[in-house]
XYZ file of C-alpha atoms in Angstrom:
652
model
C 159.392 123.342 127.584
C 163.086 121.835 126.764
C 165.460 120.125 129.022
C 163.397 118.599 131.760
C 160.322 119.421 130.127
C 156.891 119.756 131.645
C 156.473 116.314 132.840
C 158.917 116.220 135.681
C 157.737 119.595 137.151
C 154.928 119.966 139.824
C 151.856 121.998 139.362
C 148.747 123.545 141.303
C 145.356 124.505 139.876
C 144.274 127.901 140.243
C 140.759 129.653 140.471
C 139.846 132.768 138.540
C 141.505 134.974 140.984
C 144.806 133.249 140.597
C 144.445 131.666 143.987
C 145.309 127.719 144.595
C 142.271 125.629 145.163
C 144.051 122.959 147.002
C 146.712 122.867 149.736
C 150.450 122.527 148.861
C 153.703 123.129 150.763
C 157.179 123.274 149.283
C 155.724 121.235 146.170
C 154.930 118.051 148.488
C 151.230 118.232 147.679
C 151.503 119.679 144.183
C 150.180 117.682 141.498
C 151.711 115.825 138.240
C 151.179 117.133 134.735
C 148.978 114.182 133.885
C 146.482 114.993 136.518
C 146.252 119.068 135.908
C 146.554 119.317 132.191
C 142.985 119.682 131.385
C 142.187 122.356 134.036
C 141.917 125.822 132.444
C 144.197 127.756 135.011
C 147.591 126.263 136.256
C 150.746 127.364 137.877
C 154.171 125.794 137.957
C 155.946 125.386 141.176
C 159.141 127.236 140.872
C 161.905 124.301 140.731
C 165.072 124.380 142.266
C 167.531 125.900 141.266
C 165.402 128.496 139.403
C 164.144 132.098 140.273
C 161.698 133.939 138.145
C 161.758 137.674 137.503
C 158.196 139.202 136.750
C 158.257 142.237 134.767
C 154.852 143.412 134.788
C 154.994 146.859 133.104
C 155.242 147.298 129.299
C 158.379 149.530 129.402
C 160.389 147.459 131.855
C 159.555 144.310 129.902
C 160.729 145.894 126.835
C 163.997 146.845 128.322
C 164.675 143.332 129.805
C 163.684 141.753 126.281
C 165.953 143.829 124.395
C 168.956 143.093 126.804
C 168.386 139.387 126.659
C 168.114 139.518 122.979
C 170.977 141.574 122.029
C 173.338 139.767 124.659
C 171.837 136.659 123.914
C 171.280 135.624 127.330
C 170.888 131.860 128.040
C 167.348 132.132 130.103
C 163.644 131.152 129.421
C 161.407 134.031 128.760
C 157.436 133.578 129.015
C 154.843 136.057 127.892
C 152.187 137.064 130.567
C 149.206 139.397 130.262
C 151.345 142.454 131.222
C 154.702 141.856 130.341
C 157.219 138.689 130.741
C 158.536 135.995 133.181
C 162.184 135.571 133.100
C 163.711 132.363 134.522
C 167.363 132.236 135.730
C 169.377 129.996 138.047
C 170.580 130.777 141.467
C 172.069 128.126 143.642
C 170.899 130.002 146.753
C 167.074 130.655 147.148
C 166.198 134.242 147.019
C 163.450 135.973 149.205
C 160.191 136.356 147.248
C 159.569 140.073 146.635
C 157.399 142.561 144.815
C 157.967 145.983 143.077
C 161.640 145.984 143.970
C 164.315 147.909 142.027
C 167.160 145.973 140.498
C 170.569 146.941 140.149
C 169.859 147.941 136.457
C 167.203 150.491 137.532
C 164.067 148.913 136.501
C 161.574 147.079 138.645
C 160.420 143.356 139.136
C 158.608 140.907 141.394
C 160.562 137.672 142.243
C 159.259 134.010 142.652
C 162.120 131.819 144.014
C 162.806 128.082 144.503
C 162.482 126.626 147.900
C 160.255 129.501 148.845
C 156.764 127.844 148.345
C 156.445 130.012 145.175
C 154.522 129.420 141.672
C 154.124 131.123 138.352
C 151.000 130.905 136.331
C 151.500 129.015 132.951
C 147.865 128.828 131.870
C 145.402 131.109 131.725
C 141.565 130.583 130.953
C 142.312 127.641 128.980
C 145.408 128.915 126.988
C 149.024 128.036 127.664
C 151.227 131.100 127.960
C 153.756 131.195 125.132
C 157.522 130.711 125.709
C 159.408 133.581 123.802
C 162.713 132.169 124.630
C 163.323 128.445 125.961
C 166.378 126.492 126.754
C 166.785 123.170 128.391
C 167.229 123.280 132.271
C 170.913 122.542 132.447
C 171.476 125.234 129.547
C 170.056 128.184 131.583
C 172.616 130.723 133.120
C 172.984 132.057 136.721
C 171.272 135.403 137.202
C 173.452 138.296 136.326
C 174.531 140.530 139.252
C 172.970 143.760 137.583
C 169.482 141.782 138.001
C 170.058 141.793 141.631
C 167.632 143.730 144.058
C 169.084 146.641 145.561
C 166.227 148.740 147.102
C 162.452 149.721 147.372
C 161.159 152.376 144.882
C 162.507 155.975 145.492
C 163.384 159.268 143.743
C 167.061 158.721 143.076
C 168.550 156.645 140.321
C 165.347 156.936 138.124
C 167.618 156.081 134.956
C 164.653 155.451 132.619
C 163.471 159.155 132.860
C 167.223 160.659 132.386
C 167.863 162.717 129.317
C 170.709 165.210 128.544
C 170.720 167.901 131.032
C 168.938 165.483 133.726
C 172.324 164.930 135.822
C 172.940 161.548 134.267
C 176.806 161.658 134.712
C 176.665 162.866 138.488
C 173.700 159.964 139.203
C 175.846 157.255 137.632
C 178.939 158.523 139.426
C 177.349 158.336 142.903
C 175.646 155.034 141.985
C 179.142 153.391 141.993
C 179.494 153.852 145.712
C 175.851 152.920 146.051
C 176.527 149.548 144.381
C 179.721 149.282 146.322
C 177.894 149.663 149.637
C 175.628 146.748 148.424
C 178.519 144.560 148.025
C 179.031 144.768 144.177
C 182.410 144.116 143.085
C 184.151 146.374 140.644
C 183.756 144.474 137.606
C 179.987 143.875 138.597
C 179.538 147.665 138.826
C 181.098 148.410 135.475
C 179.013 145.666 133.777
C 175.900 147.153 135.460
C 176.586 150.871 134.518
C 177.261 150.035 131.021
C 174.179 148.003 130.630
C 172.140 151.047 132.466
C 173.607 153.382 130.006
C 173.195 151.182 126.718
C 169.533 149.935 127.537
C 167.903 151.956 130.387
C 168.843 155.868 130.037
C 166.208 157.582 128.000
C 169.092 159.111 126.234
C 172.379 157.209 126.747
C 175.885 158.833 127.307
C 178.783 158.628 124.760
C 181.050 155.850 125.689
C 183.960 157.906 126.600
C 181.774 159.674 128.960
C 180.801 156.420 130.609
C 184.623 155.202 130.731
C 185.338 158.661 132.544
C 182.746 157.947 135.104
C 184.129 154.296 135.730
C 187.748 155.459 135.889
C 189.708 153.848 139.108
C 189.585 156.902 141.161
C 185.655 156.733 141.196
C 185.695 153.659 143.237
C 186.346 153.162 147.059
C 189.383 150.896 147.769
C 188.369 147.195 148.592
C 189.912 147.545 151.925
C 187.628 150.606 152.482
C 184.487 148.811 151.469
C 185.204 145.603 153.207
C 185.693 147.700 156.628
C 182.413 149.382 155.847
C 180.670 146.231 154.981
C 182.085 144.675 158.149
C 181.032 147.495 160.366
C 177.400 147.100 159.019
C 177.578 143.476 159.937
C 178.546 144.350 163.438
C 175.966 146.870 163.609
C 173.228 144.430 162.167
C 170.187 144.610 164.146
C 171.378 147.613 166.184
C 169.375 150.856 165.415
C 171.224 154.223 165.166
C 168.504 156.787 164.327
C 170.763 159.559 163.282
C 172.634 157.290 160.704
C 169.165 156.067 159.500
C 167.922 159.455 159.189
C 170.815 160.821 157.283
C 170.492 158.016 154.894
C 166.834 159.032 154.159
C 167.832 162.574 153.772
C 170.526 161.753 151.267
C 167.885 160.116 149.127
C 164.898 162.134 149.421
C 164.251 165.911 149.465
C 162.485 166.347 152.857
C 161.468 169.569 154.708
C 159.767 170.211 157.860
C 157.193 173.002 158.000
C 155.080 174.013 161.285
C 156.501 170.622 162.736
C 154.997 168.557 160.022
C 157.177 166.571 157.687
C 156.957 166.654 153.764
C 158.489 164.649 151.080
C 159.064 166.021 147.584
C 157.110 163.655 145.081
C 155.963 163.954 141.990
C 156.683 167.956 141.672
C 155.459 169.214 145.036
C 155.780 168.495 148.965
C 153.393 165.964 150.500
C 153.145 165.088 154.270
C 154.226 161.577 154.251
C 155.698 160.751 157.742
C 153.948 157.415 157.552
C 156.179 156.264 154.481
C 159.253 157.124 156.386
C 158.040 154.995 159.507
C 157.201 152.045 156.879
C 160.947 152.407 155.709
C 162.228 152.208 159.193
C 159.939 148.999 160.110
C 161.088 147.229 156.494
C 164.754 147.734 157.276
C 164.531 146.896 161.055
C 161.442 145.001 161.756
C 162.115 145.099 165.602
C 162.267 148.719 165.733
C 160.489 150.198 168.822
C 158.034 153.022 169.086
C 160.526 155.316 170.917
C 163.355 154.810 168.356
C 160.890 155.464 165.354
C 160.398 158.938 167.413
C 163.796 159.401 167.604
C 164.387 159.486 163.811
C 161.255 161.773 163.183
C 162.781 164.406 165.741
C 165.964 164.209 164.433
C 164.664 164.673 160.806
C 162.562 167.606 161.835
C 165.502 169.498 163.534
C 167.638 168.864 160.437
C 165.104 169.992 158.016
C 163.038 172.616 159.574
C 162.314 175.603 157.392
C 162.299 179.161 158.606
C 159.002 180.694 157.504
C 160.419 184.006 156.986
C 162.676 182.357 154.129
C 159.536 181.063 152.231
C 158.553 183.258 149.365
C 155.456 181.908 147.852
C 154.092 183.535 144.740
C 150.045 183.542 145.394
C 149.478 183.588 141.581
C 151.487 180.279 140.848
C 149.463 177.052 140.898
C 150.980 173.524 140.734
C 148.832 171.480 138.129
C 149.053 168.050 136.768
C 151.167 168.860 133.668
C 152.837 172.135 134.656
C 153.226 175.003 136.953
C 151.451 177.883 135.889
C 151.651 181.675 136.442
C 147.840 182.596 136.670
C 148.501 186.204 135.764
C 150.649 185.447 132.494
C 149.638 181.875 131.952
C 153.525 181.145 131.712
C 154.492 177.560 132.223
C 156.830 176.833 134.838
C 159.118 173.863 135.389
C 158.516 171.906 138.804
C 161.130 172.368 141.377
C 162.060 171.474 144.747
C 162.861 174.727 145.556
C 159.475 175.890 145.074
C 157.752 175.074 148.376
C 154.333 174.005 147.303
C 152.133 171.945 149.214
C 149.199 171.237 146.901
C 148.690 169.700 143.373
C 145.241 170.896 141.700
C 144.429 167.519 139.846
C 143.702 169.477 136.473
C 145.664 169.696 133.353
C 146.261 173.178 131.763
C 144.785 173.261 128.143
C 144.113 176.852 126.765
C 142.065 175.273 124.068
C 139.777 173.009 126.292
C 135.906 173.751 125.898
C 132.863 172.036 127.279
C 129.344 172.830 126.016
C 128.089 170.648 128.877
C 129.684 172.730 131.762
C 128.489 175.999 129.982
C 124.741 174.662 129.736
C 124.994 173.530 133.563
C 126.225 177.001 134.672
C 123.605 178.574 132.638
C 120.886 176.296 134.047
C 122.071 176.727 137.733
C 122.376 180.479 137.545
C 119.222 180.926 135.527
C 120.806 182.551 132.534
C 122.342 185.537 134.802
C 125.541 186.439 133.279
C 126.830 188.223 136.351
C 126.078 185.316 138.561
C 128.260 183.279 136.056
C 130.941 185.747 136.133
C 130.856 185.729 140.088
C 131.219 181.998 140.015
C 134.349 182.117 137.599
C 135.891 184.718 140.013
C 135.184 182.542 143.118
C 136.971 179.546 141.171
C 139.960 181.750 140.346
C 140.119 182.980 143.871
C 140.249 179.380 145.301
C 143.472 178.941 143.112
C 145.197 181.978 144.933
C 147.785 181.188 147.930
C 146.805 184.455 149.634
C 143.602 185.927 150.906
C 143.874 189.023 148.838
C 140.121 189.871 148.359
C 139.005 188.839 151.794
C 135.377 187.527 150.962
C 133.664 184.628 151.979
C 130.731 183.190 150.232
C 127.238 181.513 151.474
C 125.380 179.495 148.814
C 121.688 179.332 150.146
C 118.393 177.869 148.984
C 116.209 174.786 149.577
C 115.316 171.991 147.429
C 117.066 170.650 144.093
C 118.492 173.726 142.991
C 122.259 172.872 141.930
C 123.970 174.243 145.176
C 125.297 170.811 145.960
C 126.368 169.996 142.580
C 128.397 173.385 142.272
C 130.197 172.718 145.636
C 130.967 169.264 144.559
C 132.384 170.520 141.238
C 134.676 172.863 143.029
C 135.906 170.200 145.382
C 136.670 167.838 142.526
C 138.277 170.604 140.565
C 140.614 171.843 143.389
C 141.053 168.092 144.837
C 139.706 166.515 147.707
C 143.042 166.465 149.432
C 143.242 170.347 148.971
C 139.924 171.124 150.720
C 138.819 171.402 154.104
C 135.033 170.615 155.226
C 134.626 172.584 158.437
C 131.198 174.103 159.040
C 130.820 177.719 159.968
C 129.814 176.937 163.424
C 133.123 174.767 163.940
C 135.405 177.516 162.614
C 136.001 179.060 165.747
C 137.014 175.840 167.710
C 140.404 175.499 169.726
C 141.975 172.881 167.223
C 139.768 172.778 164.271
C 141.401 176.013 162.538
C 144.615 174.197 162.399
C 142.804 171.898 159.727
C 142.872 174.801 157.199
C 146.774 174.518 156.799
C 147.671 174.066 153.214
C 143.988 174.074 152.054
C 142.885 175.942 148.872
C 139.225 175.785 149.821
C 137.048 175.234 152.951
C 133.571 173.982 152.088
C 130.978 173.990 155.403
C 127.805 172.213 154.323
C 124.422 172.878 155.752
C 124.577 175.654 158.193
C 122.071 175.543 161.027
C 119.853 178.273 161.135
C 120.659 180.106 164.529
C 122.612 183.126 165.865
C 126.390 183.118 165.014
C 127.255 184.347 168.364
C 131.290 184.777 167.875
C 132.383 186.288 164.641
C 135.865 187.637 165.668
C 137.832 184.507 164.501
C 135.469 184.273 161.326
C 136.412 187.681 160.343
C 140.105 186.886 160.775
C 139.918 183.794 158.843
C 137.781 185.618 156.075
C 140.424 188.275 155.755
C 143.504 186.007 155.987
C 144.836 187.520 159.244
C 147.450 185.569 161.034
C 146.023 183.371 163.523
C 147.739 181.254 166.509
C 146.467 177.781 166.172
C 147.419 174.212 167.487
C 147.024 170.812 166.428
C 145.774 168.256 169.038
C 148.664 167.169 171.062
C 150.938 169.457 168.946
C 152.795 172.766 169.469
C 150.991 176.080 168.730
C 151.866 177.881 165.278
C 150.986 180.765 163.422
C 148.693 179.972 160.378
C 147.880 182.661 157.609
C 144.729 181.110 156.151
C 144.314 181.409 152.457
C 141.368 179.010 151.918
C 138.469 180.316 150.052
C 135.515 179.950 152.600
C 132.277 178.500 150.852
C 129.327 177.447 152.860
C 125.856 176.278 152.178
C 122.360 176.514 153.896
C 119.081 176.191 153.271
C 118.326 179.717 154.636
C 120.735 182.341 156.064
C 121.796 181.860 159.766
C 121.219 185.152 161.975
C 124.426 186.866 163.396
C 124.889 188.623 166.598
C 127.495 190.867 164.652
C 125.722 193.965 163.274
C 128.865 195.663 161.997
C 129.782 196.563 158.400
C 133.071 194.499 158.827
C 131.336 191.141 158.945
C 129.002 192.104 156.149
C 131.691 193.306 153.727
C 133.421 189.903 154.207
C 130.346 187.704 153.754
C 128.589 187.490 150.396
C 125.256 185.558 150.065
C 124.529 183.952 146.676
C 120.855 182.708 146.128
C 120.207 179.435 144.182
C 116.870 179.972 142.893
C 116.931 177.125 139.961
C 114.680 174.161 140.614
C 115.715 170.737 139.084
C 113.599 167.519 138.608
C 114.020 164.231 137.143
C 110.950 165.144 135.149
C 112.666 167.933 133.228
C 113.325 167.866 129.573
C 116.916 168.293 129.796
C 117.223 166.024 132.698
C 120.501 164.224 132.493
C 121.703 161.561 135.146
C 125.395 161.684 133.900
C 125.724 165.367 133.995
C 128.269 165.325 136.804
C 130.410 162.736 134.988
C 130.460 165.038 131.916
C 131.211 168.305 133.735
C 134.149 166.662 135.599
C 135.595 164.999 132.583
C 139.400 165.809 131.879
C 138.512 168.202 129.154
C 135.575 169.988 131.379
C 137.918 170.453 134.187
C 140.693 172.018 131.954
C 137.934 174.244 130.526
C 136.909 175.005 134.068
C 140.446 176.277 134.781
C 140.273 178.515 131.745
C 137.185 180.041 133.227
C 138.850 180.545 136.550
C 141.804 182.191 134.935
C 139.370 184.405 133.077
C 137.335 185.188 136.326
C 140.710 185.836 138.171
C 141.967 188.225 135.922
C 138.707 190.081 135.918
C 138.831 189.966 139.741
C 142.246 191.603 139.745
C 141.366 194.296 137.051
C 138.163 195.216 139.166
C 139.768 194.798 142.523
C 136.503 193.352 143.850
C 133.953 190.527 143.036
C 131.289 191.119 140.499
C 127.929 192.007 142.703
C 124.970 190.582 140.821
C 121.619 192.291 141.532
C 120.157 189.298 143.055
C 123.308 188.869 145.458
C 122.785 192.580 146.328
C 119.085 192.185 146.974
C 120.042 189.005 149.193
C 122.276 191.189 151.202
C 119.746 194.049 151.971
C 117.215 191.272 152.815
C 119.631 189.841 155.250
C 120.465 193.026 156.733
C 116.931 193.768 157.630
C 116.088 190.111 158.695
C 119.034 189.824 160.786
C 118.579 193.077 162.612
C 115.318 193.639 164.751
C 115.994 197.298 164.504
C 116.042 197.297 160.781
C 113.012 194.995 160.699
C 111.061 197.395 162.951
C 112.077 200.164 160.605
C 111.011 198.346 157.539
C 107.595 197.040 159.023
C 107.029 200.490 160.708
C 107.600 202.181 157.527
C 109.897 204.696 159.248
C 111.379 207.556 157.049
C 114.344 209.636 157.489
C 111.968 212.509 158.454
C 110.202 210.677 161.015
C 113.407 209.697 162.632
C 114.648 213.379 162.657
C 111.353 214.879 164.002
C 110.813 212.217 166.664
C 112.915 212.339 170.240
C 115.396 209.683 170.297
C 114.102 208.276 173.539
C 110.552 208.047 172.124
C 112.006 206.109 169.002
C 113.582 203.461 171.375
C 110.305 203.259 173.278
C 108.389 202.550 170.010
C 110.791 199.986 169.100
C 110.657 198.043 172.430
C 106.914 198.107 172.421
C 107.021 196.589 168.841
C 109.581 193.855 170.201
C 106.872 192.950 173.028
C 104.135 192.640 170.472
C 106.041 190.382 168.166
C 107.460 188.283 171.101
C 111.041 189.060 170.578
C 112.690 188.380 173.574
C 116.314 189.525 173.240
C 115.758 193.242 172.728
C 118.562 195.204 171.433
C 119.931 197.688 173.721
C 119.731 201.522 173.269
C 123.295 201.916 172.270
C 123.064 199.531 169.607
C 119.616 200.481 168.706
C 121.123 204.088 167.989
C 124.137 202.693 166.077
C 121.911 200.837 163.536
C 119.801 204.201 162.967
C 122.916 206.067 162.522
C 124.282 203.606 159.790
C 120.819 203.096 158.073
C 120.014 206.785 157.784
C 123.445 208.484 157.725
C 122.980 210.315 160.821
C 125.300 212.085 163.115
C 127.161 210.276 166.052
C 126.110 213.332 168.214
C 122.616 214.076 168.986
C 121.173 217.693 169.484
C 118.670 219.187 172.287
C 115.554 220.700 171.631
C 113.311 222.478 174.051
C 109.675 220.993 173.634
C 106.254 222.904 174.105
C 105.947 221.797 177.841
C 109.365 223.060 178.629
C 111.284 219.717 178.701
C 114.461 219.159 176.759
C 114.734 216.119 174.290
C 117.442 214.870 172.311
C 116.915 214.384 168.461
C 119.212 212.816 165.572
C 120.501 214.992 162.932
C 121.807 214.051 159.496
C 125.598 213.921 159.384
C 127.649 216.142 157.527
C 130.215 213.954 156.511
């Protein structure tokens, strides 16, 4: 170190986690070089009058080094493990800060003199290298374009700007923004020229920059001074509408069903807490009531009309693109597309995974129809509309792969896009509101018992509009599109004997058996089938399954699934169980008086210790459905002269 050198500085000794191992304050209890020089981890107290800017990303470090080298700035530059430390002078101490945007549009941390700050200079026994060094008296004052201006946000992301991304307009609006931060005209011109030359991904021609910086682009000094004076007068006073309007000017914000969403990374994310954090950062003394005033104002100003939202149910938001699932057309991200979910998967039509193929083949016992059904289910999970109106129950006991399949789907769709509401809970007052913006609901471990209330379930399974309510919130209309997946060791009983419920619920048996003693046992299988490539391959399978589903207009119905449904209908109905156990034939049903049939049934129930005996009307309805009988019975005269009613075959 030139100039004052290392001997006149103060130091502290660090542990392996970059923390001081001895007390110090303002350098008073810091140590001299002679005392610390043999320790492996050292930091230097930032001396007066210096500040140190820490650029800890590769791209930002490269930008600042290029600027320093090409402009030949008189400053110190030290190499760090992730970037560089840059030393400048500042007569007034700065506040220490982290991850803050500087005026030229890149980010840094800051450590300032007089702020009890230090920077690491020796790591694991190796002194960090000075890439650029000057004597203390030679170092220049920090230039204005390196002053902090705001926390990270979506505006003024100059590093990402190329031709066609609105560079001219952003730089033009940045002039007034910098003026509002107290920058003078010459300082702004220098800043914008540096941004164009060193920061923009694709710089503008100089004549366009000169046009942006024409005198008419600047507000008058008197106007700016008046604004700054007004801000000074209002300093500490919170005005909810002004603050809210400032946020709305920077971020794309909408309110839907009384919930605030911010457009981030290509889709709308619920993030009211971030807005409240910004309020607290700007006004540390802000009261709870004042925060609520901002939120209420923003909700009014950004509320979306439900009728104006036009969602294409076949467009899905992925990590690397928006994708039309029907055509596989890649679509650009857009704030005009009101999308609330991001599937954490890349679209790669060439992706393959032998591990996933082997796992599916093993879990579904080599049944191609079951694998096809699985592909269709995953494809259905990607839709934003409940077109096919089917729910699924995975059942089977023991280690059969059921949990792995559900966990795979949850990982593929994204945990934040999945609800975990059990079948029993779905009829609750507030719980159904949790299905808002969820692609899948996975309810694990259904208890064996009777499902008493199925009206709400049938509406959920079919995607019909429901009136729901969040706790302490206003009611709103929900059109659920989450694919409903449930698991159980055995199928629960249902009090609903109608075909309506059965048409919407598909039972999928899991008959495979897995053990650590299997020859093909692989403890790392889940990591393999959820790798980035494997998930991209699963997306390809889902697209294939969805296309088949759209073409056939229904899910594939494997034989084992059909058998499971028939078995359930018998086991779930005491009437059908009696028909099965008594070997009742259609001939016997037609030749036995209807009342006598019911007496035989009730006698069987008593012998079988069945307490809840099906009523006569329900008994008749189940026989009519089972054997295709007419609703209207006929009367026949018996040998003893009495008249009795009999079932007849329906002519429809």
